[in-house]
Coordinates of C-alpha atoms in Angstrom, one line a residue:
X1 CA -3.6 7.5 -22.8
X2 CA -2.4 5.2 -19.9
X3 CA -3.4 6.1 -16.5
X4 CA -1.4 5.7 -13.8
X5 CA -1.1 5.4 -10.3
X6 CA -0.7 2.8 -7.3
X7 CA -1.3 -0.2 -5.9
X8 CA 0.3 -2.4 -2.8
X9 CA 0.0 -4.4 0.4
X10 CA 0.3 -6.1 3.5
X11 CA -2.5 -8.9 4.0
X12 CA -6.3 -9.6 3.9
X13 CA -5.4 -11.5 6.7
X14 CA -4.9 -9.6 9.4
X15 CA -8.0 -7.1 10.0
X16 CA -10.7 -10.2 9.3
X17 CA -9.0 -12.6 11.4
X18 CA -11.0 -10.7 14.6
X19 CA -14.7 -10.7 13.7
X20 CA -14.2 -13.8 11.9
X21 CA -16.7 -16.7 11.9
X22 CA -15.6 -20.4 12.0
X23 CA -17.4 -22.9 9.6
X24 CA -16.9 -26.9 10.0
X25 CA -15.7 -28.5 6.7
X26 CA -14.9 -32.1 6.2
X27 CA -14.0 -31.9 10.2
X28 CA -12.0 -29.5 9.6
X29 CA -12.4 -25.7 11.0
X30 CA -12.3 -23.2 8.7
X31 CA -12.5 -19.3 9.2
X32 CA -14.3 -17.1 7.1
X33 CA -14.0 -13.8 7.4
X34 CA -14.3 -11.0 4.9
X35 CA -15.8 -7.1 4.7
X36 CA -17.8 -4.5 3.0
X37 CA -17.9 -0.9 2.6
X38 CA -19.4 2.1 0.6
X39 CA -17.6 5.2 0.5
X40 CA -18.0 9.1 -1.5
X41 CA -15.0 10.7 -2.2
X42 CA -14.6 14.6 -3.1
X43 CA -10.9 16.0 -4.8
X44 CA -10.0 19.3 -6.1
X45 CA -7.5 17.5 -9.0
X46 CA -6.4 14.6 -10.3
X47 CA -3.1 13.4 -11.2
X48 CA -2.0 14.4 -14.8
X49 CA -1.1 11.3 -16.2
X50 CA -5.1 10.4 -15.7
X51 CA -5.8 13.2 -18.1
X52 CA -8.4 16.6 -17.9
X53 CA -11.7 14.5 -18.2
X54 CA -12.4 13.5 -14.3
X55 CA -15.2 13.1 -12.1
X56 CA -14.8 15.7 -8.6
X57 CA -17.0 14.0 -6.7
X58 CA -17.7 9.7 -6.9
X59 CA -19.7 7.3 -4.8
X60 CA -17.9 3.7 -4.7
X61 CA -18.4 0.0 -3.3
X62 CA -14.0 0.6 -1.9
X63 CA -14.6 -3.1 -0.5
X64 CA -16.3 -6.3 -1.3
X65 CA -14.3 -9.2 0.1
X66 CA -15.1 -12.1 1.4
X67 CA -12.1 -15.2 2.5
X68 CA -11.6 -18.9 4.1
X69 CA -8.6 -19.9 6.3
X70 CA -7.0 -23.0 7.7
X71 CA -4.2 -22.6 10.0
X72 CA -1.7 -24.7 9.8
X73 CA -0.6 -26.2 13.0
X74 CA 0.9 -29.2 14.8
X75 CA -2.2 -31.6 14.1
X76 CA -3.3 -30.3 10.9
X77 CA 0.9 -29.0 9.3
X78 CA -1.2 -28.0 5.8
X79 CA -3.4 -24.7 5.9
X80 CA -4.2 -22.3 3.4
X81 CA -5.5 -18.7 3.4
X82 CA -7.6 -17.3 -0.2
X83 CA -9.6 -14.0 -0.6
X84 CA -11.4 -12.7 -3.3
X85 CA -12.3 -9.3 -3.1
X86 CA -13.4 -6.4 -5.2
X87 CA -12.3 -2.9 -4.3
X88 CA -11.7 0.5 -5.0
X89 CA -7.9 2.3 -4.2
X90 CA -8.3 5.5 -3.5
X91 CA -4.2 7.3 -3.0
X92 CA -3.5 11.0 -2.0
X93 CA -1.6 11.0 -5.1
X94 CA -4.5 9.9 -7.5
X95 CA -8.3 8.8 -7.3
X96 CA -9.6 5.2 -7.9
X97 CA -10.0 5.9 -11.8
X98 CA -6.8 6.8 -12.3
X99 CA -5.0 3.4 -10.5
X100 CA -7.0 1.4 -12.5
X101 CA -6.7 3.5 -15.9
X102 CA -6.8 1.7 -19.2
X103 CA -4.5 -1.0 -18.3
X104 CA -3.5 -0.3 -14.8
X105 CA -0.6 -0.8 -13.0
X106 CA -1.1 -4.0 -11.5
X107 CA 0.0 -6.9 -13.8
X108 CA -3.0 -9.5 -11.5
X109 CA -5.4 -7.4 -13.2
X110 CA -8.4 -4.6 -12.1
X111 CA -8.5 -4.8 -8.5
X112 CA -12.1 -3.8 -9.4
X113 CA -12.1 -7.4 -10.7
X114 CA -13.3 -9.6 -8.6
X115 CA -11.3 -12.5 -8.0
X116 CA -8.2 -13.6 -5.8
X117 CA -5.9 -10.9 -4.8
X118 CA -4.7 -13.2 -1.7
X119 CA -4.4 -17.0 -2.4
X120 CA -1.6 -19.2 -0.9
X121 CA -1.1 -22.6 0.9
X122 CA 0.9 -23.1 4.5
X123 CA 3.1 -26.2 5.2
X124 CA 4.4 -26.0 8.8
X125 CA 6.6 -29.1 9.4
X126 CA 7.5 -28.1 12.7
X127 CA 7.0 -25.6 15.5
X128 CA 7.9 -22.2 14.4
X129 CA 9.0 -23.0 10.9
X130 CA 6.2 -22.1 8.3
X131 CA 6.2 -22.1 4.8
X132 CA 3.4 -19.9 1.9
X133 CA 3.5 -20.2 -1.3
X134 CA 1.1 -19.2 -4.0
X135 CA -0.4 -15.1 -4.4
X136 CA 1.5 -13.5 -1.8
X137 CA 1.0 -9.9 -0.3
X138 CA 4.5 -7.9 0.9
X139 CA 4.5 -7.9 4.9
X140 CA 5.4 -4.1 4.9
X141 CA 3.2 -1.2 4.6
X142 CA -0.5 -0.2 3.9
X143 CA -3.1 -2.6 3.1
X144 CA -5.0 -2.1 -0.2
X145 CA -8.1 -2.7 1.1
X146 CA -9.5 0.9 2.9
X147 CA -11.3 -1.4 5.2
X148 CA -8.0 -2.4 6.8
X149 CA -6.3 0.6 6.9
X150 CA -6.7 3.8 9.6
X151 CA -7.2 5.9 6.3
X152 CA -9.2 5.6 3.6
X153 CA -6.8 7.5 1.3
X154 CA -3.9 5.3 0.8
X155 CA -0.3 7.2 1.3
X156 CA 2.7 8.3 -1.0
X157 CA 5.1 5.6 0.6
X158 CA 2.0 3.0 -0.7
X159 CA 3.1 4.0 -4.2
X160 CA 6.2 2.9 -4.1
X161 CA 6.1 -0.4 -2.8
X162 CA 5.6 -3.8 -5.3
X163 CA 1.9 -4.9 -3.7
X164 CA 1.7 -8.5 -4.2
X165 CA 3.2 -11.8 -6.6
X166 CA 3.3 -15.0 -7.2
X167 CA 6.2 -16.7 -5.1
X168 CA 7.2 -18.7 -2.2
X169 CA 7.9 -17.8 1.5
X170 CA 9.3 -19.2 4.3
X171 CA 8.9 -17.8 7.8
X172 CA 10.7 -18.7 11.3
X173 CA 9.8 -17.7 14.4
X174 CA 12.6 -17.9 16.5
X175 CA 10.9 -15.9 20.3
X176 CA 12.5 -13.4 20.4
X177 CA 12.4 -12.6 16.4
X178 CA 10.7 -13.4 13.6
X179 CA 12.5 -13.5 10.4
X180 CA 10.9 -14.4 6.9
X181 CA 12.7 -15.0 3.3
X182 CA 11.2 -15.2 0.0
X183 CA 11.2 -15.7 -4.3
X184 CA 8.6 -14.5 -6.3
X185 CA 7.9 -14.1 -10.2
X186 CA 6.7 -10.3 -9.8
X187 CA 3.2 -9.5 -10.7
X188 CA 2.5 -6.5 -8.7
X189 CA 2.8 -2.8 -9.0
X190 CA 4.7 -1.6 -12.0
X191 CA 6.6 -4.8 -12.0
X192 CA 5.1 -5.6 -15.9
X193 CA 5.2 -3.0 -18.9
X194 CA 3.3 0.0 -18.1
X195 CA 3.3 2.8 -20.5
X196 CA 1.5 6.7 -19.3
X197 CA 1.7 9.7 -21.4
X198 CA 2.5 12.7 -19.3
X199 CA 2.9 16.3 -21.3
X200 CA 2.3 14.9 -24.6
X201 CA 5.7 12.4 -23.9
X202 CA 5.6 8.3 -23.5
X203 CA 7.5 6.9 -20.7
X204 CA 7.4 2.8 -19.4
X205 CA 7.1 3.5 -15.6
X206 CA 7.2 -0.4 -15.7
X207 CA 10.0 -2.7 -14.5
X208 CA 9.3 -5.9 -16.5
X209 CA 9.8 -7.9 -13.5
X210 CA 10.3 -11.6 -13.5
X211 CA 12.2 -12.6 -10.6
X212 CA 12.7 -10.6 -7.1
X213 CA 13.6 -11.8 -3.5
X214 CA 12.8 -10.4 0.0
X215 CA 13.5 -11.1 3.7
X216 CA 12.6 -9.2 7.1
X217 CA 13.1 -9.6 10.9
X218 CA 10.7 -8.3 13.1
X219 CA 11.6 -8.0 17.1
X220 CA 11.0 -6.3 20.3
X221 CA 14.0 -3.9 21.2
X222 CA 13.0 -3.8 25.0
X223 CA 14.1 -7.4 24.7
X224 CA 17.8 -6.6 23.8
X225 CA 18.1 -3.3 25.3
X226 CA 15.8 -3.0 27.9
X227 CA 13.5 -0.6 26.7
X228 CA 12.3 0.7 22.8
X229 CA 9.0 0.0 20.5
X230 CA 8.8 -2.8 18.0
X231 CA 11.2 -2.7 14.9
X232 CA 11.1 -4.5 11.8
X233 CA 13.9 -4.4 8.9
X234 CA 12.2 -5.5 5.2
X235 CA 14.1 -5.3 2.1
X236 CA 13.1 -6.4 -1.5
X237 CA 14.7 -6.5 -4.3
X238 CA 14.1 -7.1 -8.2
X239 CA 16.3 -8.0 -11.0
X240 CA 16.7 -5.4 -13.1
X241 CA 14.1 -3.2 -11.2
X242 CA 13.7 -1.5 -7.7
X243 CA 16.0 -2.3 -4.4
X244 CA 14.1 -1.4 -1.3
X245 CA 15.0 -1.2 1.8
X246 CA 12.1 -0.3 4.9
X247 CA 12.2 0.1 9.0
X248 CA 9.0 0.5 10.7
X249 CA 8.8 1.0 14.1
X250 CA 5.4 1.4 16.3
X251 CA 5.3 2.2 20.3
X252 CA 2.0 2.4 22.5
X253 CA 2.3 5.2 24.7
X254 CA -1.2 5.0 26.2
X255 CA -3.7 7.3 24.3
X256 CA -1.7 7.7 21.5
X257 CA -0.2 4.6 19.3
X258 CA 2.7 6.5 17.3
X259 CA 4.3 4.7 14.3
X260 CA 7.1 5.8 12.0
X261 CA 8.1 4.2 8.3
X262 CA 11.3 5.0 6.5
X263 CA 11.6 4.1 2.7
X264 CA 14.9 3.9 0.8
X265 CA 14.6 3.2 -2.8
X266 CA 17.9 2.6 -5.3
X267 CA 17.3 1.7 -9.0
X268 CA 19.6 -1.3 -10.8
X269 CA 21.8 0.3 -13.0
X270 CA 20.7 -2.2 -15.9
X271 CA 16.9 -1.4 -15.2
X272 CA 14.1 -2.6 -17.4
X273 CA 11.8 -0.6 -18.2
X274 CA 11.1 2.6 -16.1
X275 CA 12.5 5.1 -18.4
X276 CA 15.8 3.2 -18.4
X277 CA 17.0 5.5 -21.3
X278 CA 16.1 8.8 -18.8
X279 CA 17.7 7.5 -15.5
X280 CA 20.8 6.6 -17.7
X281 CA 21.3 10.1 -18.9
X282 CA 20.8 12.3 -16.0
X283 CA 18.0 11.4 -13.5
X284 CA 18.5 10.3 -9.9
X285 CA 18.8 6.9 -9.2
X286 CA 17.6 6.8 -5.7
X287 CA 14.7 8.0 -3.7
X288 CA 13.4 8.1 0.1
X289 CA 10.2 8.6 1.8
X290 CA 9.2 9.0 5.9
X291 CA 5.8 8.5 7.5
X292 CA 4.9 9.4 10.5
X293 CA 1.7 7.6 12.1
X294 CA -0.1 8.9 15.2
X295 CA -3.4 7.2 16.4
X296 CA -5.4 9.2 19.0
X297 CA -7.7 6.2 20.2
X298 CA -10.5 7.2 22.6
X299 CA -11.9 3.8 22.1
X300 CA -9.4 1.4 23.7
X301 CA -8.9 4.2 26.4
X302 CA -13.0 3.7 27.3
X303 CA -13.6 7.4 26.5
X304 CA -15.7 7.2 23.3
X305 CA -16.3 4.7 20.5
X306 CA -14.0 7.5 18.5
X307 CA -10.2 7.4 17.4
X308 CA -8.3 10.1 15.6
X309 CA -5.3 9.1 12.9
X310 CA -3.2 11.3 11.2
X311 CA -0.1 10.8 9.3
X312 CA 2.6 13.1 8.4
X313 CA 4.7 12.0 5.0
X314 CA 7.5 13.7 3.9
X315 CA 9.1 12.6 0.1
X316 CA 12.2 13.5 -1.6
X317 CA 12.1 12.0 -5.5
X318 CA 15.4 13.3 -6.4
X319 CA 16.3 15.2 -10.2
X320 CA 15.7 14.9 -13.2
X321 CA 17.1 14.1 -16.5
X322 CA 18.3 17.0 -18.5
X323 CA 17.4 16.0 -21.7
X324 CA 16.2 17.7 -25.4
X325 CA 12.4 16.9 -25.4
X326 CA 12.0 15.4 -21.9
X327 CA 10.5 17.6 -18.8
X328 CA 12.3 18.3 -16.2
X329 CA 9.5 17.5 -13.5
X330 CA 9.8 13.8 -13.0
X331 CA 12.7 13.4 -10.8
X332 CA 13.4 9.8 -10.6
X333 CA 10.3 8.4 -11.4
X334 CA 10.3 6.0 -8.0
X335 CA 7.2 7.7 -6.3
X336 CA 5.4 9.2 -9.3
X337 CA 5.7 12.7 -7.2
X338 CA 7.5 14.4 -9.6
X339 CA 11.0 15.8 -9.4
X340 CA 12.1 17.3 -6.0
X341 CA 9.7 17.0 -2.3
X342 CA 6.4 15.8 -1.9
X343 CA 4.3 16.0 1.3
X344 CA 1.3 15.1 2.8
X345 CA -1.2 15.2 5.7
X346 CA -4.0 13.1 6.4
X347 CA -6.9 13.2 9.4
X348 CA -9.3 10.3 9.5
X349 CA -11.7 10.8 12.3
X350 CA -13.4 7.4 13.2
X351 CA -16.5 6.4 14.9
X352 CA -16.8 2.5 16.2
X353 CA -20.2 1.3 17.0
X354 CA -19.3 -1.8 17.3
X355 CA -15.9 -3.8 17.0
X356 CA -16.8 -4.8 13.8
X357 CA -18.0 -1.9 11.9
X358 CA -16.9 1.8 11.2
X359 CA -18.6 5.5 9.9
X360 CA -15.5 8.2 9.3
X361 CA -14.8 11.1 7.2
X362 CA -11.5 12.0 5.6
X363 CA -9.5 15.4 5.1
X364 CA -5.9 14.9 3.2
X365 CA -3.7 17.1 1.1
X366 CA -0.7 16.4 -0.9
X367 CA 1.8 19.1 -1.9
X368 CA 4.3 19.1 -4.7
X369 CA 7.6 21.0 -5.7
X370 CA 6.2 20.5 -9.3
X371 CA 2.9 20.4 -11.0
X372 CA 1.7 16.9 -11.4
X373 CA -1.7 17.4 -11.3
X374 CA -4.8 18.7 -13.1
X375 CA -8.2 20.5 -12.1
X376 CA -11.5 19.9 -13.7
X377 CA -10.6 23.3 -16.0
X378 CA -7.4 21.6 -17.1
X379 CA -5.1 23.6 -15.3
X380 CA -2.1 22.2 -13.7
X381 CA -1.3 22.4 -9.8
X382 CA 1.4 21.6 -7.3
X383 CA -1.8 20.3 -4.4
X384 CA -4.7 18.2 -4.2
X385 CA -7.2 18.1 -1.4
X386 CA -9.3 14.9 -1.1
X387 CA -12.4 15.2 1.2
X388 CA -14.1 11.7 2.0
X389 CA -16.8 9.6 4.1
X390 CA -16.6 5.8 4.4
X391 CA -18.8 3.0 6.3
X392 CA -18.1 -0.1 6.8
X393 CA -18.8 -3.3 8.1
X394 CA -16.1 -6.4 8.9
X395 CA -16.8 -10.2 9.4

């Protein structure tokens, strides 16, 4: 049996960047940076397409990573940025073991390999105007590493989106925006072949994905309008796959840093793959996903070495097909939720020692309209509850 689950990204880049050391190569500077963590994760189920035979409770290493960078700039217009890391990806919708099944879902391999899941070069001819190409990570959405992320469980909207590919990207900052557009070969979540048996039936939650484009804008609205919270716009889309389109917008409002992400999902009516022969017999083509981020930090408001985020996710996977032999519980096979609502709630109490290193315990729980999931007795169930504790230290 295949197991399934999830996979996908934003950049190594970004949390490293801060604690990071600078080395002096062939008079050149070169940041290092990097992170590890140990974590122990407790669930009351599993997700079904990992099968009855589970561990409840599991110690991991969620993060070994360790990467050099060299910005590219007006002096120096060549720069690259490569990671290798080895980690663990633990979703609301499905433990570690079940992402990386027996084949996983990630056509770059076991992210429990470890090797380079970030690796790309930077021409910048001229102020502004950048260009990446090589292993890429999408701009939008959770980072695969925990280390990075406010949670250690990664979220249902992570699911869904394509992680990271081979490709090119080119980037302009023009002040008051910043705008990015991209090619890329596939190579990340469920963008291969993936086959899963669910209920005794075979389906290809895979998109065979060889060639996909993206873009974004990112901008200030206070700087149009006077007033309003960051916004950016994403969209990417594969040939013969998914179409998705993503707004993200974040506001400080003092104590509490509130985000929200909206996900829109359509299908290509000549899909590859993903059940192809289901969504053209019945099953919703579309899907759509909101998260709602709130981060309570004590820290930054010099009250305690403590913040507090939760986030709120709301699902709607659309019907299924209605078809002799085929259940009618997997809706439209875009989020893996099953058919009809999912939600989800998630509390990550943090404590900060120091800037570079973190202790927190976890609390989240996922609720279905069907039963995708399994207990250790091999009963099915519409919930799962994930208790975890995670430390943590960045460089």
């Amino acid at each position: 049996m295949k197991k399934v689950l999830s996979l996908a990204a934003a950049g190594l880049l970004a949390a490293g960047a801060a604690q990071a050391g600078t080395l002096t190569v062939a008079n050149s500077d070169i940041t290092l940076y990097g992170g590890v963590s140990a974590s122990y994760d407790w669930q009351s189920s599993d997700h079904i397409a990992g099968g009855t035979g589970f561990n409840q409770d599991n110690f991991h290493v969620s993060t070994f990573a360790i990467g050099l960078m060299k910005k590219a700039d007006a002096n120096s217009p060549i720069g690259f940025n490569a990671a290798f890391a080895s980690f663990a990806v633990p979703t609301v919708l499905a433990s570690p073991d079940v992402v990386n099944g027996s084949g996983g879902l990630i056509d770059h391999g076991f992210t429990t390999t470890f090797q380079p899941w970030l690796a790309y070069v930077t021409i910048a001819p001229v102020e502004g105007l950048s260009v990446d190409a090589g292993l890429l990570w999408n701009k939008f959405g959770e980072a695969p590493l925990t280390i990075l992320n406010r949670h250690y469980n990664r979220g249902i909207l992570f699911t869904g989106h394509p992680v990271l590919y081979a490709g090119a990207r080119v980037n302009y900052d023009a002040g008051i925006a910043k705008v990015y557009v991209g090619y890329n070969q596939g190579g990340g979540l469920r963008q291969g072949n993936h086959w899963v048996v669910i209920e005794g039936n075979p389906y290809d939650i895979g998109y065979n994905v060889r060639d996909a484009v993206e873009a974004g804008i990112v901008f200030d609205l206070s700087d149009f309008v006077g007033f309003g919270s960051k916004v950016a716009l994403h969209t990417y889309n594969e040939a013969k796959g998914r179409d998705l389109y993503v707004l993200c917008t974040k506001a400080d409002l003092g104590l509490v840093k509130a985000g929200i992400e909206i996900d829109y999902t359509t299908l290509d009516d000549n899909l590859n793959g993903a059940n192809a022969a289901v969504q053209a017999n019945g099953a919703d083509d579309s899907a759509w996903g909101v998260a709602l981020n709130l981060d309570f930090d004590f820290l930054n408001a010099q009250i305690a070495n403590v913040t507090v985020p939760i986030r709120i996710e709301y699902v709607d996977n659309g019907d299924s097909a209605n078809l002799p032999g085929v259940p009618g519980e997997l809706g439209s096979l875009i989020y893996l939720t099953g058919e009809g609502s999912a939600w989800s709630f998630t509390i990550t109490p943090t404590y900060k020692p120091t800037k570079n290193t973190f202790a927190r315990v976890e609390l989240s729980y996922i609720s279905t309209d069907k039963k995708i999931f399994v207990d250790d007795s091999g009963s099915t169930k519409d919930n799962r509850t994930t208790v975890a504790f995670e430390a943590g230290f960045l460089f």
